[in-house]
Short mmCIF file of C-alpha atoms (C1' of nucleotides) in Angstrom, two decimals:
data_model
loop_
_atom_site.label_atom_id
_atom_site.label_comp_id
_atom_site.label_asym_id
_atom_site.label_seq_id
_atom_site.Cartn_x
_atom_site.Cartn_y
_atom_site.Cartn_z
CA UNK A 10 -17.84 11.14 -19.55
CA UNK A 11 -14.99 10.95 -22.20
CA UNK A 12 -11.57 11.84 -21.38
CA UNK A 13 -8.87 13.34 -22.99
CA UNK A 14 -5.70 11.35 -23.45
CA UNK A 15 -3.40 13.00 -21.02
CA UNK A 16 -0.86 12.95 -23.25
CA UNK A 17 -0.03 13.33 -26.89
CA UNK A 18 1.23 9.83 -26.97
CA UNK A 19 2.59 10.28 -30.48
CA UNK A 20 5.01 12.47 -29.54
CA UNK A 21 6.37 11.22 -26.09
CA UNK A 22 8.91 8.62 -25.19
CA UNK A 23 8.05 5.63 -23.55
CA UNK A 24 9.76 2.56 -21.70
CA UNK A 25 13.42 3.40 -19.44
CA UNK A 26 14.73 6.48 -18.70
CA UNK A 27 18.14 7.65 -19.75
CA UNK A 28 20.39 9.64 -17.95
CA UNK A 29 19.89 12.74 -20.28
CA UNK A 30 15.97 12.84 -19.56
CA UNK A 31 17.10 12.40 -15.78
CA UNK A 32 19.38 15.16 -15.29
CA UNK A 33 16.91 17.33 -16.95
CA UNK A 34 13.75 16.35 -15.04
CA UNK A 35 16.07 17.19 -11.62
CA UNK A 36 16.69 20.20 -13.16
CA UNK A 37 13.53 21.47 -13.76
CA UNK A 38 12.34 20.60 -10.95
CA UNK A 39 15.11 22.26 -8.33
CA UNK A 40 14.53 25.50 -10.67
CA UNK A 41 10.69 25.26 -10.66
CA UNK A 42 9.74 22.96 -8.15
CA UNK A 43 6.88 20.34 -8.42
CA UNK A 44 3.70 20.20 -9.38
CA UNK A 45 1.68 21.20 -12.99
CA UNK A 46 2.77 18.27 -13.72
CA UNK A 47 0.83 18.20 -17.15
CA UNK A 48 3.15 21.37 -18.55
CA UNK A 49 6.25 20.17 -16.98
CA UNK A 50 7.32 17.67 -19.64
CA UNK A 51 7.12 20.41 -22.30
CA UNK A 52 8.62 23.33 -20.00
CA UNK A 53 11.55 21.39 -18.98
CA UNK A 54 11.89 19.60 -22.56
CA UNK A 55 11.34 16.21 -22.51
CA UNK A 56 9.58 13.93 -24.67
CA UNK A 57 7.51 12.23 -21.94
CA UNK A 58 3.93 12.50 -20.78
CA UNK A 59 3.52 14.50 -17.21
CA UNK A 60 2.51 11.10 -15.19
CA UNK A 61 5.23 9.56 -16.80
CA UNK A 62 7.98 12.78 -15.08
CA UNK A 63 5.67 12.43 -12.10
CA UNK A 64 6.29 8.91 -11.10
CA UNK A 65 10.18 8.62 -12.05
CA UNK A 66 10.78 12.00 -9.89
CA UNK A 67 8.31 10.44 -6.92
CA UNK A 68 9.73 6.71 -7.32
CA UNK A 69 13.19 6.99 -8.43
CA UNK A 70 14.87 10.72 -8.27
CA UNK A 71 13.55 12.80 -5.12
CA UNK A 72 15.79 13.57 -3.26
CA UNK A 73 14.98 12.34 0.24
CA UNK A 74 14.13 8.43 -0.99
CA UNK A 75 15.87 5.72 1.09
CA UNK A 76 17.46 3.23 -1.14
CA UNK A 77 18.35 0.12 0.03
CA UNK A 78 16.69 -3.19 1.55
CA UNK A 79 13.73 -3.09 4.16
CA UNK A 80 14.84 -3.34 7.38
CA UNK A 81 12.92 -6.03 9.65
CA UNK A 82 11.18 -2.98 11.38
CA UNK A 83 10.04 -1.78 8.38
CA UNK A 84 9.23 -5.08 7.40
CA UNK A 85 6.81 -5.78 10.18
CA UNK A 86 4.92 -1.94 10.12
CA UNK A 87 4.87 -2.80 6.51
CA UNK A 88 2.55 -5.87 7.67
CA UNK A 89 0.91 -4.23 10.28
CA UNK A 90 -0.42 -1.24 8.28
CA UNK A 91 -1.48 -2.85 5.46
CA UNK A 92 -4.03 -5.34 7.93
CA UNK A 93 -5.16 -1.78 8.95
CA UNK A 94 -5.04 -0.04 5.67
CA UNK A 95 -5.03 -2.85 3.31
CA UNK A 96 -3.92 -1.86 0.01
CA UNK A 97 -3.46 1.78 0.37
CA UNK A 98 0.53 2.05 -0.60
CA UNK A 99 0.41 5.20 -0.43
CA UNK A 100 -0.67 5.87 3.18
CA UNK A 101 1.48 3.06 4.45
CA UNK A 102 4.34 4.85 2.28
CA UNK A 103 3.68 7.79 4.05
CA UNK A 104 4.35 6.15 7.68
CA UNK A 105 7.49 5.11 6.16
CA UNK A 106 10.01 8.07 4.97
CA UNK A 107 11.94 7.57 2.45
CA UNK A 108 10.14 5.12 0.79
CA UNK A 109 7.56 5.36 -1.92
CA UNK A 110 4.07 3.72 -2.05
CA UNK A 111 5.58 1.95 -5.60
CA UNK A 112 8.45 0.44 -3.60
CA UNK A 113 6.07 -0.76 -1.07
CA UNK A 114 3.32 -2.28 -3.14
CA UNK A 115 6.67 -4.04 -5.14
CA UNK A 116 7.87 -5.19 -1.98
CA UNK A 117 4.89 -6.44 -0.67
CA UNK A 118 4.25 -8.45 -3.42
CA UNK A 119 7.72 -9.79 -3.67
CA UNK A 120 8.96 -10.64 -0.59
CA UNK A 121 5.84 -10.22 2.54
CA UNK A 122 3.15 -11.96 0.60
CA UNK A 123 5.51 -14.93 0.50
CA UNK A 124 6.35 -14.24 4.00
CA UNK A 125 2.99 -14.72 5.37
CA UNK A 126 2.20 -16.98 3.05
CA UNK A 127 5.14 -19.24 4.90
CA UNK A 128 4.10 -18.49 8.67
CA UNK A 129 0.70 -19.44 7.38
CA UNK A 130 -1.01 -16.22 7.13
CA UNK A 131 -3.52 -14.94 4.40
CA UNK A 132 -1.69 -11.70 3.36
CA UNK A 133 -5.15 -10.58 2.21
CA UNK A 134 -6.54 -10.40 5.43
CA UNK A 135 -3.86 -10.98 7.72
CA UNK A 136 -5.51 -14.44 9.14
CA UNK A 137 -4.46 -17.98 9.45
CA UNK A 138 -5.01 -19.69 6.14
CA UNK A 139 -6.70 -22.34 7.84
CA UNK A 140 -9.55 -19.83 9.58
CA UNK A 141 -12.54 -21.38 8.72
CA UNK A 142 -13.62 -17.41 9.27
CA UNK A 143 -11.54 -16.33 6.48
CA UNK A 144 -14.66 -16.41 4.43
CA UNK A 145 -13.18 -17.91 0.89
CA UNK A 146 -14.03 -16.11 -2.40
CA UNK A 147 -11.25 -15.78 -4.45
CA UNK A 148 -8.53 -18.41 -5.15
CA UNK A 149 -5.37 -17.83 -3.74
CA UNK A 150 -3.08 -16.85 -6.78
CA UNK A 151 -0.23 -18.93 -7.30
CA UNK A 152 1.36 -16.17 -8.71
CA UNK A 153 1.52 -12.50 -7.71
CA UNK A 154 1.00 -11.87 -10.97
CA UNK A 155 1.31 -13.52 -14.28
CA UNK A 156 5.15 -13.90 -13.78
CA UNK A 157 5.65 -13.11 -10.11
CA UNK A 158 5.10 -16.95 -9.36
CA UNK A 159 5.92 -18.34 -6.34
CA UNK A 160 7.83 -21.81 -5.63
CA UNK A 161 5.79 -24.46 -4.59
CA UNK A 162 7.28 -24.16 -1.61
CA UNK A 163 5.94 -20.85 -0.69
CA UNK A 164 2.26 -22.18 -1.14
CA UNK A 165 0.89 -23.55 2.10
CA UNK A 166 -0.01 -27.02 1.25
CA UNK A 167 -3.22 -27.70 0.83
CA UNK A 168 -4.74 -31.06 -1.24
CA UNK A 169 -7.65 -28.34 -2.83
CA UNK A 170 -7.59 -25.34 -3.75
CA UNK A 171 -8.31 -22.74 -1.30
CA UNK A 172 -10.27 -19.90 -1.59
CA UNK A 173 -10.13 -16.74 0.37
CA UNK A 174 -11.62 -13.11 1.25
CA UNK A 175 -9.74 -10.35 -0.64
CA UNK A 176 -12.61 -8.02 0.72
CA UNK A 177 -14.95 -7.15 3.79
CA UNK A 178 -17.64 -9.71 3.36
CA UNK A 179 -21.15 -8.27 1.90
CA UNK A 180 -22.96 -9.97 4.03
CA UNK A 181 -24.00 -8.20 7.17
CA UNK A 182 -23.59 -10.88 9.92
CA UNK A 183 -20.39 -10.08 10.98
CA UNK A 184 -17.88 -12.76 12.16
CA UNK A 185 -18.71 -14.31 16.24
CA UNK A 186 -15.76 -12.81 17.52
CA UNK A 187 -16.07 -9.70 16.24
CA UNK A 188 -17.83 -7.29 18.52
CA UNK A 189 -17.08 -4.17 16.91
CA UNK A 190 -16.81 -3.42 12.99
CA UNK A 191 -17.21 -0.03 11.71
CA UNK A 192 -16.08 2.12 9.06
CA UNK A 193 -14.86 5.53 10.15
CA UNK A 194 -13.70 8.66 8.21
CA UNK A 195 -10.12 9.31 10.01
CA UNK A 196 -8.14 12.44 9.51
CA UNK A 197 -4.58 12.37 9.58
CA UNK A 198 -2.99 15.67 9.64
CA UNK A 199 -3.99 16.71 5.85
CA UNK A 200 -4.83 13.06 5.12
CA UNK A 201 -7.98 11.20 5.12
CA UNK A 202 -8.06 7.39 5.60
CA UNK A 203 -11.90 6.56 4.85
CA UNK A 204 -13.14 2.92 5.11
CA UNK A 205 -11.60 2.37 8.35
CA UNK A 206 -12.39 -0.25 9.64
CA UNK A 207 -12.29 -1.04 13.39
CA UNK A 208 -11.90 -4.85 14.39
CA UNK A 209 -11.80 -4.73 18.70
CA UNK A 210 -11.89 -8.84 18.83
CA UNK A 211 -12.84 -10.62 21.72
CA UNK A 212 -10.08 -12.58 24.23
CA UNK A 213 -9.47 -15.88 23.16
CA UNK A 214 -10.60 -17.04 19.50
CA UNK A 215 -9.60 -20.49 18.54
CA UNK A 216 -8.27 -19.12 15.81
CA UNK A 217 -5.68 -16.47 17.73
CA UNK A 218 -3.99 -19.26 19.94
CA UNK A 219 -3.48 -21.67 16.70
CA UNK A 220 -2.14 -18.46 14.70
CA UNK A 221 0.23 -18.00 18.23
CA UNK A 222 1.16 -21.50 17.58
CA UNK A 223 2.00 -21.01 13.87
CA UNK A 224 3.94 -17.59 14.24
CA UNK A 225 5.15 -17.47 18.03
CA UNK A 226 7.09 -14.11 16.77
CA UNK A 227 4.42 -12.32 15.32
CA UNK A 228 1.29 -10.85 17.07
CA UNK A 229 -0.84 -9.86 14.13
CA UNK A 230 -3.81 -9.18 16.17
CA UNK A 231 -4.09 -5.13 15.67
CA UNK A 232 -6.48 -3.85 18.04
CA UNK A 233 -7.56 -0.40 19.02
CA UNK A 234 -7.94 -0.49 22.41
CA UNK A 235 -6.33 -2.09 25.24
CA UNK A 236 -4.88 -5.53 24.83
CA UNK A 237 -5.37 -6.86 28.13
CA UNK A 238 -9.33 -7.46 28.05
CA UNK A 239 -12.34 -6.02 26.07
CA UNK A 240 -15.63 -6.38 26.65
CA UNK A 241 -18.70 -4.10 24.90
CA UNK A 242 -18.09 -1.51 27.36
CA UNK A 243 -14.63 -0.83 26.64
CA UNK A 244 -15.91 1.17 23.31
CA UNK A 245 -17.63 4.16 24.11
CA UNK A 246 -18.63 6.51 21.85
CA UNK A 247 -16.30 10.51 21.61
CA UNK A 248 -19.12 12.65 22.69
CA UNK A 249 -18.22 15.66 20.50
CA UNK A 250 -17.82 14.09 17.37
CA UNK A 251 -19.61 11.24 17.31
CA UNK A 252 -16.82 8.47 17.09
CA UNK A 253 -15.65 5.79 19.33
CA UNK A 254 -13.52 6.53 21.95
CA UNK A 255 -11.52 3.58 23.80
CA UNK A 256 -10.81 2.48 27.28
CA UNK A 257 -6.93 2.44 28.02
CA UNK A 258 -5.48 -0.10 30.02
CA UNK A 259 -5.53 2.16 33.20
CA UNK A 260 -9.39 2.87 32.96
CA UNK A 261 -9.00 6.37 31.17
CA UNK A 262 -10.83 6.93 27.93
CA UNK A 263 -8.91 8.32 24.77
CA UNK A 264 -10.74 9.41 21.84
CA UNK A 265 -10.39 7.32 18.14
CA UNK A 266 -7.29 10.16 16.86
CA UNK A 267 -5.56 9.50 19.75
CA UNK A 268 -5.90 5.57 19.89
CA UNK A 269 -4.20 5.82 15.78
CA UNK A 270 -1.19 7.98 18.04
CA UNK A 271 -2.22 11.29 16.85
CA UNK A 272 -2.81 12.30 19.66
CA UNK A 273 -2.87 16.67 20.40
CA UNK A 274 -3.92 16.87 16.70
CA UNK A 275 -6.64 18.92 16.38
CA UNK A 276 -9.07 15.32 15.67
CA UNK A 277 -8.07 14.91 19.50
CA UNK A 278 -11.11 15.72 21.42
CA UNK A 279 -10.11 13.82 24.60
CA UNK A 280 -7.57 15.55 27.22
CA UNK A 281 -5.20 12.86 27.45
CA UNK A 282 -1.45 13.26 27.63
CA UNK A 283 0.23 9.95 26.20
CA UNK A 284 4.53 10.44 25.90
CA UNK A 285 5.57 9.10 22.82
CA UNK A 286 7.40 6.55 25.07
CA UNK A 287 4.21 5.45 26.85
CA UNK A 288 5.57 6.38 29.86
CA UNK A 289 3.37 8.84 30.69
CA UNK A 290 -1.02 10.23 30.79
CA UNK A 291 -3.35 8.11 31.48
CA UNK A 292 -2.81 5.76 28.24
CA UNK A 293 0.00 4.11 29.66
CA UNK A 294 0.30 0.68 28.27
CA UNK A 295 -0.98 1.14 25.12
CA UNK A 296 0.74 0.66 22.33
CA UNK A 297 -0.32 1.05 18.67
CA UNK A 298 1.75 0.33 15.76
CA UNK A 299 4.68 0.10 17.58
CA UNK A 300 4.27 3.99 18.68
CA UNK A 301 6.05 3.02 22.01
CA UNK A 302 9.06 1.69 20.98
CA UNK A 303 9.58 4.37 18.69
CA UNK A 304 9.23 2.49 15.38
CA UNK A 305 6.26 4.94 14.48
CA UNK A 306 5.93 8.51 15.15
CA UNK A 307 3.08 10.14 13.21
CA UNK A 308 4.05 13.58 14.45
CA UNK A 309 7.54 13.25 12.94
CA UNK A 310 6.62 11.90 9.96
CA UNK A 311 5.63 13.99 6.75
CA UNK A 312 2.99 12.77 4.83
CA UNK A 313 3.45 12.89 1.13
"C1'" DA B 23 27.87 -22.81 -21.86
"C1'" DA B 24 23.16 -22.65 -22.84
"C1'" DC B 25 18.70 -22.72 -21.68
"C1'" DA B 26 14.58 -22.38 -18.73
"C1'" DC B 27 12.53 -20.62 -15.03
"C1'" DG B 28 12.05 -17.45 -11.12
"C1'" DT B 29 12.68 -12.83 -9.03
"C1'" DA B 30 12.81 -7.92 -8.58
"C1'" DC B 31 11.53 -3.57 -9.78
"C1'" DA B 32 10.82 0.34 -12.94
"C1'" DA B 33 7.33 1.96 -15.64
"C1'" DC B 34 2.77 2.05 -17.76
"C1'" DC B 35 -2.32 2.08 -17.79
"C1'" DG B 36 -6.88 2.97 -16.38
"C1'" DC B 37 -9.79 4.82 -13.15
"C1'" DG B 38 -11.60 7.63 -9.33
"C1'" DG B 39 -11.45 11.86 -6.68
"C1'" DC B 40 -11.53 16.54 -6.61
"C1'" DG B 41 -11.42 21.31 -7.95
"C1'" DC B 42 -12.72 24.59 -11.31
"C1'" DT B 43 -15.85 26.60 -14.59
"C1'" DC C 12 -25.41 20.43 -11.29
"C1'" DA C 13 -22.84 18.74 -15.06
"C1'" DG C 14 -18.76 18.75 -17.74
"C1'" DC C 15 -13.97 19.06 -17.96
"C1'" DG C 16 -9.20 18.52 -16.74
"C1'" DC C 17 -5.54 17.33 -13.60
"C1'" DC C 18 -3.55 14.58 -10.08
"C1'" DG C 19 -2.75 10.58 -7.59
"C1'" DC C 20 -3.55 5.76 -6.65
"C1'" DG C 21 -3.57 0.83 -7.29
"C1'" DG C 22 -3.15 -2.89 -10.49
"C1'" DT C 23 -0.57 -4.72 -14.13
"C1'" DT C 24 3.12 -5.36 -17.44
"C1'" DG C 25 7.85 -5.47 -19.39
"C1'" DT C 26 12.28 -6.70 -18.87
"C1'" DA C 27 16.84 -7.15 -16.81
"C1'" DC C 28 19.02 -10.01 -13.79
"C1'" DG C 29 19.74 -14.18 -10.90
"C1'" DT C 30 19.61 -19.10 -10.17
"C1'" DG C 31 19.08 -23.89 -11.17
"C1'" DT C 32 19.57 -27.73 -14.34
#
DNA sequence: AACACGTACAACCGCGGCGCT
DNA sequence: CAGCGCCGCGGTTGTACGTGT
């Protein structure tokens, strides 16, 4: 299916923005608002193709965008959604407010690949480099990209080169310690996350206690369920629609919306009452992505 | 001071999803 | 149902700036 250019490139501008084109894209858009994003360069009288006024207003001149460094918090959510979401800037950029899936993705690959690359960690898949499990198919880039290279001294030393999984394997044994791995369609107020994939893992993998050795300050095992023990029976399956539902810590069951802390949204089809501080319903004790200390609050955030 | 190399980030490009006709 | 067009996303590139030699 052929597609139009979406842009007469002849007659648009192309690399930095100036000031001028600035001023008048803001303009436009507190008159008019956003969206159309096609007819806005000519409306508002610039010389740039729409995606091109669409990403500098989203990236660089909205309003609400917090400039500035990442704080450690946002640092580690950062880390912990993308071993949930993987490379879905966007989503993760919409648990974080203020910042923009472009700033994330730049930031990932700037500062937290190199990150986990030092504590040992596969930013891929957010497992020790050393897991024989982290089934090896690509080879890890020395570079980011062609010029983002990293030191020497960021690359985990290894006399070969090592390969690793940038994907879900194909193959349909999954790993031992995996009991549970399943994609789900999520819905997320008037997002949808699809490929979703649940990982419950079972208590004490070899490889969990050498990653606890290697990064005594991060826990990067994300579960869905309650942290304490798992066994098959601690996944049940949400009667009325069909996806899993998980034990909490106290015995109670909460359905999959309310295990991502969405609870009370209208995906919630168990009855149970979990405070935002975890002090509270029959979830007490659990604790996903940081919900109880406050770092994440799906209900106050706005998605994009 | 000059150069080479590394880093950070804004911006671009191509593609897929989705709605409309 | 297919074709078309727009929007948004993720990957990649360009380049200014910083740092080391």
């Amino acid at each position: 299916m052929g597609r139009s250019p979406c842009c007469e490139k002849s007659h648009t501008n192309k690399g930095a923005w100036t000031k001028e084109e600035d001023d008048r894209l803001i303009a436009y858009i507190r008159a008019h608002g956003e969206g159309c994003w096609r007819s806005l360069p000519k409306a508002a009288g610039l010389l740039r193709c729409g995606k091109s006024c669409r990403l500098r207003w989203i990236n660089y001149l909205r309003p609400d965008l917090k400039r500035g460094n990442f704080s450690e918090e946002e640092d580690e959510l950062i880390i912990k959604l993308h071993s949930l979401l993987g490379n879905k800037w966007s989503l993760i950029a919409g648990r974080l407010p203020g910042r923009t899936d472009n700033e994330i993705k730049n930031y990932w690959n700037t500062h937290i690949r190199r990150k986990l690359l030092n504590r040992g960690i596969d930013p891929a898949t957010h497992r020790p480099l050393t897991d024989p499990n982290n089934h090896q198919t690509t080879t890890i880039p020395t570079t980011t990209n062609h010029h983002n290279a990293t030191t020497p001294h960021d690359i985990i030393p290894t006399t070969t080169t090592t390969t690793i999984s940038f994907s879900t394997p194909t193959t349909p044994s999954p790993p031992h310690h995996l009991i549970k791995h399943e994609q789900q369609d999520i819905k997320i107020q008037n997002n949808i996350i699809k490929d979703y994939e649940i990982k419950t893992i079972l208590p004490v993998p070899e490889n969990q206690e050498q990653q606890q050795q290697r990064c005594p300050d991060l826990n990067l095992e994300l579960r869905i369920g309650p942290p304490h023990h798992h066994n098959q029976n601690d996944v049940v399956h949400d009667v009325e629609y069909g996806r899993p539902a998980f034990m909490t810590g106290g015995g109670g069951i909460i359905c999959f919306a309310c295990s991502l802390g969405i609870q009370n949204s209208k995906e919630c089809s168990c009855s149970c009452t979990i405070s935002l501080n975890g002090t509270s319903g029959k979830s007490m004790g659990y604790d996903f992505l940081g919900l109880k200390n406050g770092v994440l609050d799906y209900r106050s955030l706005e998605m994009k």
